[in-house]
């Protein structure tokens, strides 16, 4: 009887251990699959963010050109060719999403995005600066939505407890949104400087953009440990906001050349994109590390 009981206990223990082993294998496979998907999504986000930066530059250059400053034309044409070559990244990201149960966006949406870019270019010579800004901004809103969706669905939600949520949100949402605020300010401010005056509508919009940019900057800085890229970005954004308020919004006539304002705004935007790059590199490092499943605090980011 005792022998039978011992045998039964041993068999039962063996079944439990086998079940635990199967569960561990499945969990490891699931974590491995999540990491692989996250790495693909992160790479797609990086490519889309590069396109975002190029579209913002084209918006500022083309708006200044339409406002009468022909110095922007050569750079505008060069940036347009660059964007044409980069448009395939949107389709590639959509193709990666096509295998997901709930895709963030579809291939049809990516093709429509490319089509609307060509329409924008075809209409550009006959557009007003205001129409051009609106058309570019509509495209950029679609693009930032794609980036934010990928960040939330493929990085933030699957990585709860494994990657710092604040850094993911900065990388995929807050900092691209901040860059877009500054990009709109660059386009509107460059047009005002080129025209020699700031219209009442542009004045209201620029004040809103400056305030929102400062708010997003504070939120992003609060989510991460302060480091060189954060300090530099804060300094450059503050400089741009001060230039806007004194040289563009301070008087009825602007007191700054369009090219000078464009350069100041570009310095601020470039520093925000540098911050995005640092966050992207940190997330990539954490995904590749063996202890990716271990919760990582945002305070460790500065040491990576």
Short mmCIF file of N, CA and C in Angstrom, two decimals, residues 70-206:
data_model
loop_
_atom_site.label_atom_id
_atom_site.label_comp_id
_atom_site.label_asym_id
_atom_site.label_seq_id
_atom_site.Cartn_x
_atom_site.Cartn_y
_atom_site.Cartn_z
N UNK A 70 13.17 83.25 -51.98
CA UNK A 70 13.64 82.27 -52.95
C UNK A 70 14.93 81.57 -52.52
N UNK A 71 15.52 81.99 -51.41
CA UNK A 71 16.71 81.30 -50.92
C UNK A 71 16.41 79.86 -50.50
N UNK A 72 15.13 79.58 -50.23
CA UNK A 72 14.74 78.26 -49.77
C UNK A 72 14.61 77.23 -50.90
N UNK A 73 14.59 77.69 -52.15
CA UNK A 73 14.20 76.79 -53.24
C UNK A 73 15.13 75.60 -53.42
N UNK A 74 16.44 75.83 -53.42
CA UNK A 74 17.38 74.73 -53.65
C UNK A 74 17.26 73.66 -52.58
N UNK A 75 17.20 74.09 -51.31
CA UNK A 75 17.08 73.13 -50.22
C UNK A 75 15.72 72.42 -50.25
N UNK A 76 14.69 73.14 -50.66
CA UNK A 76 13.36 72.55 -50.76
C UNK A 76 13.35 71.41 -51.79
N UNK A 77 13.94 71.64 -52.94
CA UNK A 77 13.99 70.62 -53.98
C UNK A 77 14.79 69.40 -53.52
N UNK A 78 15.90 69.64 -52.82
CA UNK A 78 16.71 68.53 -52.33
C UNK A 78 15.96 67.70 -51.29
N UNK A 79 15.26 68.39 -50.40
CA UNK A 79 14.50 67.68 -49.38
C UNK A 79 13.35 66.90 -50.00
N UNK A 80 12.74 67.42 -51.05
CA UNK A 80 11.65 66.71 -51.73
C UNK A 80 12.13 65.41 -52.34
N UNK A 81 13.30 65.44 -52.97
CA UNK A 81 13.84 64.20 -53.55
C UNK A 81 14.13 63.18 -52.46
N UNK A 82 14.61 63.66 -51.34
CA UNK A 82 14.90 62.78 -50.21
C UNK A 82 13.62 62.12 -49.69
N UNK A 83 12.54 62.88 -49.60
CA UNK A 83 11.26 62.35 -49.12
C UNK A 83 10.71 61.32 -50.10
N UNK A 84 10.81 61.60 -51.39
CA UNK A 84 10.34 60.64 -52.40
C UNK A 84 11.02 59.28 -52.20
N UNK A 85 12.31 59.31 -51.89
CA UNK A 85 13.05 58.06 -51.70
C UNK A 85 12.67 57.37 -50.39
N UNK A 86 12.20 58.14 -49.41
CA UNK A 86 11.89 57.59 -48.09
C UNK A 86 10.46 57.06 -47.97
N UNK A 87 9.60 57.37 -48.92
CA UNK A 87 8.19 57.02 -48.80
C UNK A 87 7.95 55.51 -48.69
N UNK A 88 8.88 54.72 -49.18
CA UNK A 88 8.70 53.27 -49.12
C UNK A 88 8.68 52.74 -47.69
N UNK A 89 9.24 53.51 -46.73
CA UNK A 89 9.29 53.02 -45.34
C UNK A 89 7.88 52.90 -44.75
N UNK A 90 6.95 53.74 -45.24
CA UNK A 90 5.58 53.68 -44.73
C UNK A 90 4.93 52.37 -45.17
N UNK A 91 5.13 52.01 -46.42
CA UNK A 91 4.57 50.76 -46.94
C UNK A 91 5.21 49.56 -46.24
N UNK A 92 6.52 49.62 -46.02
CA UNK A 92 7.20 48.50 -45.36
C UNK A 92 6.65 48.30 -43.93
N UNK A 93 6.45 49.39 -43.21
CA UNK A 93 5.89 49.28 -41.86
C UNK A 93 4.49 48.70 -41.90
N UNK A 94 3.70 49.11 -42.89
CA UNK A 94 2.33 48.58 -43.03
C UNK A 94 2.36 47.09 -43.35
N UNK A 95 3.31 46.66 -44.17
CA UNK A 95 3.44 45.24 -44.50
C UNK A 95 3.78 44.43 -43.25
N UNK A 96 4.63 44.97 -42.40
CA UNK A 96 4.94 44.29 -41.13
C UNK A 96 3.69 44.17 -40.26
N UNK A 97 2.85 45.20 -40.30
CA UNK A 97 1.63 45.20 -39.48
C UNK A 97 0.56 44.26 -40.04
N UNK A 98 0.66 43.92 -41.31
CA UNK A 98 -0.40 43.13 -41.95
C UNK A 98 -0.54 41.74 -41.32
N UNK A 99 0.51 41.26 -40.66
CA UNK A 99 0.44 39.95 -40.03
C UNK A 99 -0.12 39.98 -38.62
N UNK A 100 -0.43 41.16 -38.11
CA UNK A 100 -0.93 41.28 -36.74
C UNK A 100 -2.44 41.07 -36.70
N UNK A 101 -2.92 40.60 -35.54
CA UNK A 101 -4.36 40.39 -35.36
C UNK A 101 -5.11 41.71 -35.48
N UNK A 102 -4.55 42.75 -34.86
CA UNK A 102 -5.14 44.09 -34.95
C UNK A 102 -4.06 45.06 -35.46
N UNK A 103 -3.93 45.20 -36.78
CA UNK A 103 -2.88 46.07 -37.33
C UNK A 103 -3.08 47.53 -36.93
N UNK A 104 -1.99 48.21 -36.69
CA UNK A 104 -2.05 49.63 -36.38
C UNK A 104 -2.47 50.44 -37.61
N UNK A 105 -2.07 50.01 -38.79
CA UNK A 105 -2.49 50.63 -40.05
C UNK A 105 -2.27 49.62 -41.16
N UNK A 106 -2.94 49.84 -42.28
CA UNK A 106 -2.95 48.87 -43.38
C UNK A 106 -2.10 49.37 -44.55
N UNK A 107 -1.80 48.45 -45.46
CA UNK A 107 -1.02 48.79 -46.65
C UNK A 107 -1.77 49.83 -47.49
N UNK A 108 -3.12 49.69 -47.56
CA UNK A 108 -3.91 50.67 -48.33
C UNK A 108 -3.72 52.08 -47.77
N UNK A 109 -3.65 52.19 -46.46
CA UNK A 109 -3.44 53.51 -45.84
C UNK A 109 -2.06 54.05 -46.18
N UNK A 110 -1.07 53.17 -46.21
CA UNK A 110 0.28 53.60 -46.57
C UNK A 110 0.33 54.09 -48.02
N UNK A 111 -0.33 53.38 -48.92
CA UNK A 111 -0.37 53.80 -50.32
C UNK A 111 -1.11 55.12 -50.49
N UNK A 112 -2.19 55.30 -49.73
CA UNK A 112 -2.92 56.57 -49.77
C UNK A 112 -2.05 57.71 -49.27
N UNK A 113 -1.26 57.44 -48.25
CA UNK A 113 -0.34 58.45 -47.71
C UNK A 113 0.64 58.91 -48.79
N UNK A 114 1.20 57.96 -49.53
CA UNK A 114 2.13 58.31 -50.62
C UNK A 114 1.43 59.09 -51.73
N UNK A 115 0.20 58.67 -52.06
CA UNK A 115 -0.56 59.36 -53.11
C UNK A 115 -0.84 60.81 -52.72
N UNK A 116 -1.21 61.04 -51.48
CA UNK A 116 -1.52 62.41 -51.04
C UNK A 116 -0.27 63.28 -50.99
N UNK A 117 0.88 62.67 -50.76
CA UNK A 117 2.13 63.43 -50.83
C UNK A 117 2.37 63.93 -52.26
N UNK A 118 2.15 63.09 -53.26
CA UNK A 118 2.32 63.51 -54.64
C UNK A 118 1.32 64.60 -55.01
N UNK A 119 0.08 64.47 -54.52
CA UNK A 119 -0.92 65.52 -54.76
C UNK A 119 -0.47 66.84 -54.15
N UNK A 120 0.08 66.78 -52.96
CA UNK A 120 0.55 68.00 -52.29
C UNK A 120 1.62 68.69 -53.13
N UNK A 121 2.56 67.91 -53.66
CA UNK A 121 3.63 68.49 -54.47
C UNK A 121 3.07 69.08 -55.77
N UNK A 122 2.11 68.40 -56.37
CA UNK A 122 1.53 68.90 -57.62
C UNK A 122 0.82 70.23 -57.40
N UNK A 123 0.19 70.40 -56.24
CA UNK A 123 -0.56 71.64 -55.96
C UNK A 123 0.30 72.76 -55.39
N UNK A 124 1.50 72.42 -55.00
CA UNK A 124 2.34 73.37 -54.27
C UNK A 124 2.54 74.72 -54.97
N UNK A 125 2.89 74.76 -56.27
CA UNK A 125 3.15 76.07 -56.89
C UNK A 125 1.96 77.03 -56.85
N UNK A 126 0.75 76.51 -56.79
CA UNK A 126 -0.44 77.36 -56.78
C UNK A 126 -1.07 77.50 -55.39
N UNK A 127 -0.36 77.07 -54.36
CA UNK A 127 -0.87 77.14 -53.00
C UNK A 127 -0.45 78.45 -52.33
N UNK A 128 -1.23 78.86 -51.35
CA UNK A 128 -0.80 79.94 -50.46
C UNK A 128 0.03 79.33 -49.34
N UNK A 129 0.81 80.14 -48.62
CA UNK A 129 1.56 79.58 -47.48
C UNK A 129 0.65 78.88 -46.48
N UNK A 130 -0.52 79.44 -46.23
CA UNK A 130 -1.45 78.84 -45.27
C UNK A 130 -1.97 77.49 -45.77
N UNK A 131 -2.30 77.40 -47.05
CA UNK A 131 -2.77 76.13 -47.62
C UNK A 131 -1.66 75.09 -47.58
N UNK A 132 -0.44 75.52 -47.85
CA UNK A 132 0.69 74.59 -47.84
C UNK A 132 0.95 74.04 -46.44
N UNK A 133 0.88 74.91 -45.44
CA UNK A 133 1.08 74.46 -44.06
C UNK A 133 -0.01 73.46 -43.69
N UNK A 134 -1.25 73.76 -44.05
CA UNK A 134 -2.37 72.87 -43.71
C UNK A 134 -2.20 71.50 -44.37
N UNK A 135 -1.79 71.48 -45.65
CA UNK A 135 -1.63 70.21 -46.37
C UNK A 135 -0.51 69.37 -45.77
N UNK A 136 0.62 70.00 -45.47
CA UNK A 136 1.73 69.28 -44.85
C UNK A 136 1.34 68.77 -43.46
N UNK A 137 0.67 69.62 -42.71
CA UNK A 137 0.31 69.26 -41.34
C UNK A 137 -0.63 68.07 -41.32
N UNK A 138 -1.54 68.01 -42.28
CA UNK A 138 -2.45 66.87 -42.37
C UNK A 138 -1.67 65.58 -42.61
N UNK A 139 -0.69 65.62 -43.50
CA UNK A 139 0.14 64.45 -43.74
C UNK A 139 0.92 64.06 -42.49
N UNK A 140 1.47 65.04 -41.82
CA UNK A 140 2.29 64.77 -40.65
C UNK A 140 1.44 64.22 -39.50
N UNK A 141 0.21 64.67 -39.37
CA UNK A 141 -0.68 64.13 -38.34
C UNK A 141 -0.94 62.64 -38.55
N UNK A 142 -1.10 62.25 -39.81
CA UNK A 142 -1.27 60.83 -40.11
C UNK A 142 -0.01 60.06 -39.71
N UNK A 143 1.14 60.61 -40.04
CA UNK A 143 2.41 59.94 -39.75
C UNK A 143 2.66 59.82 -38.25
N UNK A 144 2.45 60.91 -37.51
CA UNK A 144 2.65 60.84 -36.06
C UNK A 144 1.66 59.87 -35.42
N UNK A 145 0.46 59.75 -36.00
CA UNK A 145 -0.50 58.77 -35.51
C UNK A 145 0.00 57.35 -35.70
N UNK A 146 0.63 57.09 -36.84
CA UNK A 146 1.21 55.76 -37.09
C UNK A 146 2.30 55.45 -36.06
N UNK A 147 3.17 56.41 -35.81
CA UNK A 147 4.27 56.21 -34.87
C UNK A 147 3.73 55.95 -33.47
N UNK A 148 2.77 56.77 -33.04
CA UNK A 148 2.19 56.60 -31.71
C UNK A 148 1.49 55.25 -31.57
N UNK A 149 0.79 54.82 -32.62
CA UNK A 149 0.09 53.53 -32.57
C UNK A 149 1.08 52.37 -32.44
N UNK A 150 2.16 52.41 -33.22
CA UNK A 150 3.17 51.37 -33.11
C UNK A 150 3.80 51.35 -31.72
N UNK A 151 4.09 52.53 -31.20
CA UNK A 151 4.70 52.60 -29.88
C UNK A 151 3.81 52.02 -28.80
N UNK A 152 2.53 52.32 -28.86
CA UNK A 152 1.60 51.83 -27.85
C UNK A 152 1.35 50.33 -28.00
N UNK A 153 1.02 49.89 -29.23
CA UNK A 153 0.60 48.50 -29.44
C UNK A 153 1.75 47.51 -29.43
N UNK A 154 2.93 47.89 -29.93
CA UNK A 154 4.02 46.92 -30.08
C UNK A 154 5.15 47.09 -29.06
N UNK A 155 5.16 48.24 -28.35
CA UNK A 155 6.21 48.46 -27.36
C UNK A 155 5.65 48.63 -25.95
N UNK A 156 4.76 49.61 -25.78
CA UNK A 156 4.30 49.92 -24.43
C UNK A 156 3.47 48.81 -23.80
N UNK A 157 2.41 48.38 -24.48
CA UNK A 157 1.50 47.40 -23.87
C UNK A 157 2.14 46.03 -23.65
N UNK A 158 2.86 45.47 -24.64
CA UNK A 158 3.47 44.15 -24.40
C UNK A 158 4.63 44.21 -23.40
N UNK A 159 5.20 45.40 -23.17
CA UNK A 159 6.43 45.50 -22.39
C UNK A 159 6.20 46.03 -20.98
N UNK A 160 4.96 46.00 -20.50
CA UNK A 160 4.68 46.50 -19.15
C UNK A 160 5.55 45.74 -18.15
N UNK A 161 6.34 46.47 -17.37
CA UNK A 161 7.23 45.85 -16.41
C UNK A 161 8.58 45.46 -16.96
N UNK A 162 8.75 45.54 -18.28
CA UNK A 162 10.02 45.15 -18.89
C UNK A 162 10.79 46.32 -19.48
N UNK A 163 10.07 47.32 -19.96
CA UNK A 163 10.69 48.53 -20.50
C UNK A 163 10.06 49.74 -19.82
N UNK A 164 10.82 50.84 -19.67
CA UNK A 164 10.28 52.03 -19.00
C UNK A 164 9.19 52.71 -19.84
N UNK A 165 7.99 52.75 -19.30
CA UNK A 165 6.85 53.32 -20.02
C UNK A 165 7.09 54.78 -20.40
N UNK A 166 7.67 55.54 -19.49
CA UNK A 166 7.91 56.95 -19.77
C UNK A 166 8.80 57.17 -20.97
N UNK A 167 9.82 56.34 -21.11
CA UNK A 167 10.75 56.47 -22.24
C UNK A 167 10.05 56.10 -23.54
N UNK A 168 9.24 55.03 -23.51
CA UNK A 168 8.50 54.63 -24.71
C UNK A 168 7.56 55.77 -25.14
N UNK A 169 6.84 56.35 -24.18
CA UNK A 169 5.91 57.43 -24.53
C UNK A 169 6.64 58.65 -25.04
N UNK A 170 7.80 58.95 -24.49
CA UNK A 170 8.60 60.05 -25.02
C UNK A 170 9.01 59.76 -26.46
N UNK A 171 9.53 58.55 -26.67
CA UNK A 171 10.05 58.17 -27.98
C UNK A 171 8.97 58.19 -29.06
N UNK A 172 7.79 57.61 -28.76
CA UNK A 172 6.77 57.40 -29.79
C UNK A 172 5.67 58.46 -29.80
N UNK A 173 5.54 59.25 -28.73
CA UNK A 173 4.43 60.21 -28.70
C UNK A 173 4.87 61.62 -28.30
N UNK A 174 5.38 61.78 -27.08
CA UNK A 174 5.61 63.15 -26.58
C UNK A 174 6.64 63.91 -27.42
N UNK A 175 7.78 63.29 -27.69
CA UNK A 175 8.83 64.00 -28.43
C UNK A 175 8.48 64.21 -29.90
N UNK A 176 7.88 63.22 -30.62
CA UNK A 176 7.40 63.54 -31.96
C UNK A 176 6.35 64.65 -31.96
N UNK A 177 5.46 64.66 -30.95
CA UNK A 177 4.47 65.74 -30.85
C UNK A 177 5.14 67.07 -30.59
N UNK A 178 6.18 67.07 -29.75
CA UNK A 178 6.94 68.29 -29.50
C UNK A 178 7.63 68.77 -30.77
N UNK A 179 8.26 67.84 -31.48
CA UNK A 179 8.93 68.21 -32.74
C UNK A 179 7.93 68.78 -33.73
N UNK A 180 6.70 68.24 -33.73
CA UNK A 180 5.69 68.74 -34.66
C UNK A 180 5.23 70.15 -34.27
N UNK A 181 5.09 70.41 -32.98
CA UNK A 181 4.78 71.78 -32.54
C UNK A 181 5.83 72.76 -33.04
N UNK A 182 7.08 72.37 -32.85
CA UNK A 182 8.18 73.24 -33.27
C UNK A 182 8.24 73.34 -34.79
N UNK A 183 7.91 72.24 -35.48
CA UNK A 183 7.91 72.27 -36.94
C UNK A 183 6.86 73.23 -37.48
N UNK A 184 5.66 73.20 -36.89
CA UNK A 184 4.62 74.15 -37.30
C UNK A 184 5.05 75.58 -37.00
N UNK A 185 5.68 75.78 -35.84
CA UNK A 185 6.16 77.12 -35.48
C UNK A 185 7.23 77.59 -36.46
N UNK A 186 8.09 76.66 -36.91
CA UNK A 186 9.12 77.03 -37.88
C UNK A 186 8.49 77.47 -39.19
N UNK A 187 7.48 76.73 -39.66
CA UNK A 187 6.84 77.07 -40.93
C UNK A 187 6.12 78.42 -40.83
N UNK A 188 5.30 78.58 -39.79
CA UNK A 188 4.55 79.83 -39.63
C UNK A 188 5.48 81.01 -39.37
N UNK A 189 6.48 80.80 -38.52
CA UNK A 189 7.41 81.88 -38.21
C UNK A 189 8.25 82.28 -39.40
N UNK A 190 8.68 81.28 -40.19
CA UNK A 190 9.47 81.58 -41.40
C UNK A 190 8.65 82.37 -42.41
N UNK A 191 7.38 81.99 -42.56
CA UNK A 191 6.50 82.72 -43.49
C UNK A 191 6.29 84.15 -43.01
N UNK A 192 6.08 84.33 -41.71
CA UNK A 192 5.89 85.68 -41.16
C UNK A 192 7.14 86.53 -41.34
N UNK A 193 8.30 85.91 -41.09
CA UNK A 193 9.56 86.64 -41.24
C UNK A 193 9.80 87.01 -42.70
N UNK A 194 9.49 86.07 -43.62
CA UNK A 194 9.67 86.35 -45.04
C UNK A 194 8.73 87.46 -45.52
N UNK A 195 7.50 87.47 -44.99
CA UNK A 195 6.53 88.49 -45.39
C UNK A 195 6.75 89.81 -44.67
N UNK A 196 7.49 89.79 -43.57
CA UNK A 196 7.74 91.02 -42.81
C UNK A 196 6.66 91.37 -41.81
N UNK A 197 5.67 90.51 -41.66
CA UNK A 197 4.59 90.74 -40.69
C UNK A 197 3.96 89.41 -40.31
N UNK A 198 3.32 89.42 -39.14
CA UNK A 198 2.65 88.21 -38.66
C UNK A 198 1.15 88.50 -38.61
N UNK A 199 0.37 87.74 -39.37
CA UNK A 199 -1.07 87.95 -39.40
C UNK A 199 -1.69 87.61 -38.06
N UNK A 200 -2.88 88.15 -37.76
CA UNK A 200 -3.53 87.83 -36.48
C UNK A 200 -3.77 86.34 -36.29
N UNK A 201 -4.17 85.64 -37.37
CA UNK A 201 -4.40 84.19 -37.25
C UNK A 201 -3.11 83.46 -36.93
N UNK A 202 -2.03 83.81 -37.63
CA UNK A 202 -0.73 83.18 -37.37
C UNK A 202 -0.24 83.51 -35.97
N UNK A 203 -0.51 84.72 -35.50
CA UNK A 203 -0.08 85.12 -34.17
C UNK A 203 -0.71 84.25 -33.09
N UNK A 204 -2.02 84.04 -33.22
CA UNK A 204 -2.73 83.20 -32.24
C UNK A 204 -2.19 81.78 -32.28
N UNK A 205 -1.98 81.24 -33.49
CA UNK A 205 -1.49 79.88 -33.63
C UNK A 205 -0.09 79.74 -33.05
N UNK A 206 0.77 80.71 -33.30
CA UNK A 206 2.14 80.64 -32.80
C UNK A 206 2.17 80.70 -31.27
#
